[in-house]
Short mmCIF file of C-alpha atoms in Angstrom, two decimals:
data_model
loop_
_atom_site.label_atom_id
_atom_site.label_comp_id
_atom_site.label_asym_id
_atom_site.label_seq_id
_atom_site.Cartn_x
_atom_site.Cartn_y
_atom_site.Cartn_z
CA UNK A 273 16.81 -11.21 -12.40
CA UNK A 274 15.11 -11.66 -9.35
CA UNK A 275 12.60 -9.53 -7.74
CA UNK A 276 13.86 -8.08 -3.63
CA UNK A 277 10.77 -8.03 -1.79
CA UNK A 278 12.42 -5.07 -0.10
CA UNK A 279 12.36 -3.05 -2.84
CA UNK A 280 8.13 -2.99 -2.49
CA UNK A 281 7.19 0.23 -1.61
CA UNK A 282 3.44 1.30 -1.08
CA UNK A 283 1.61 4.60 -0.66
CA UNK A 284 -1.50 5.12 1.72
CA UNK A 285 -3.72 7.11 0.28
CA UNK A 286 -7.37 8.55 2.32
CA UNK A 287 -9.36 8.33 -0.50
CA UNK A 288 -11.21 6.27 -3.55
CA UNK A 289 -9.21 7.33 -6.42
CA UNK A 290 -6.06 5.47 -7.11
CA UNK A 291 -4.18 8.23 -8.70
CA UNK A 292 -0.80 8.79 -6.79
CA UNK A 293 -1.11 12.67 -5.69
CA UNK A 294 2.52 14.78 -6.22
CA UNK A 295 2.80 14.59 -2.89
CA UNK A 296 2.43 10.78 -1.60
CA UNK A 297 5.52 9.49 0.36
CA UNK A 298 6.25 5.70 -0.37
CA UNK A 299 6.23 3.99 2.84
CA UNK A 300 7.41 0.09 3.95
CA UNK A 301 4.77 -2.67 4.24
CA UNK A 302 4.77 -2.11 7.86
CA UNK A 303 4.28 1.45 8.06
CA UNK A 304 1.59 0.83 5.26
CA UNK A 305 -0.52 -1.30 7.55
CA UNK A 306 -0.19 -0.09 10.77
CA UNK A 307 -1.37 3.58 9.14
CA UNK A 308 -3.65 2.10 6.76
CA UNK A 309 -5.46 -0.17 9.73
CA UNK A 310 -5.55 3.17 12.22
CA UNK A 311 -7.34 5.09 9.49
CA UNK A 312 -9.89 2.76 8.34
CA UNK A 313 -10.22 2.19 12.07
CA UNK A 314 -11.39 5.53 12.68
CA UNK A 315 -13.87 5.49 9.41
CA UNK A 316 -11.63 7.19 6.83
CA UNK A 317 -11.79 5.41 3.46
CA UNK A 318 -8.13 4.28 2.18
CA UNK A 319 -6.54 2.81 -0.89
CA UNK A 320 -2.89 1.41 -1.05
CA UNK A 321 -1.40 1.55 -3.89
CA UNK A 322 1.78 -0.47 -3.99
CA UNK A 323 4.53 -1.59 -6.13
CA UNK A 324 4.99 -4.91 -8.57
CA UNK A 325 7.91 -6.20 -5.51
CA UNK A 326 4.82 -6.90 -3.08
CA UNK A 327 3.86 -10.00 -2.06
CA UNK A 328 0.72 -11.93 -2.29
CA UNK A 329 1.18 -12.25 1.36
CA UNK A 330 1.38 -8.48 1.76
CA UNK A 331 -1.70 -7.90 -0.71
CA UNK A 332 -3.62 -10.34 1.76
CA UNK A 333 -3.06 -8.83 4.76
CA UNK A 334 -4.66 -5.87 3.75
CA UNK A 335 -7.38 -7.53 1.96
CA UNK A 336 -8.09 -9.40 5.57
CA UNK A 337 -8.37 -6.11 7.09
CA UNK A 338 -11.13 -4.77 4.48
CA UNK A 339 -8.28 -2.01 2.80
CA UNK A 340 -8.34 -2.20 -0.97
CA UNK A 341 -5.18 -2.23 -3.08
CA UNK A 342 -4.16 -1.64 -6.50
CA UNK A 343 -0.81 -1.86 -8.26
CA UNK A 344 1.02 2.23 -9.02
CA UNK A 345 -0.07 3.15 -12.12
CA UNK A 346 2.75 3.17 -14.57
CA UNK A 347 3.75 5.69 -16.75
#
């Protein structure tokens, strides 16, 4: 079975701990980075989480733009 690259779904979060609050809406890659680079732009601190379907090329887009990631907890 392949993996669809679609399917990748990440969640912005404005803050250090990368727990997924009840509350966090999975976004698209694009809408991740374009909200993730206009918040660290204005000083807020932000982790992405995001799902085992990203990319590598994904992942280093946002580590060029100084925004850390980590793969969704399971469970």
């Amino acid at each position: 079975m392949t993996t669809d690259i679609r399917n990748a779904r990440f969640y912005v979060l404005e803050q250090e701990d990368p727990s997924i609050p009840a509350d966090a809406i999975p976004v698209s890659f694009e809408e991740a980075i374009k909200e993730a680079e206009k918040l660290t732009a204005s000083g807020r601190a932000v982790h992405v989480l995001y799902t085992e379907e990203a990319t590598q090329i994904q992942l280093t887009r946002f580590a060029e733009a100084g925004i850390r990631t980590s793969l969704v907890p399971q469970g």
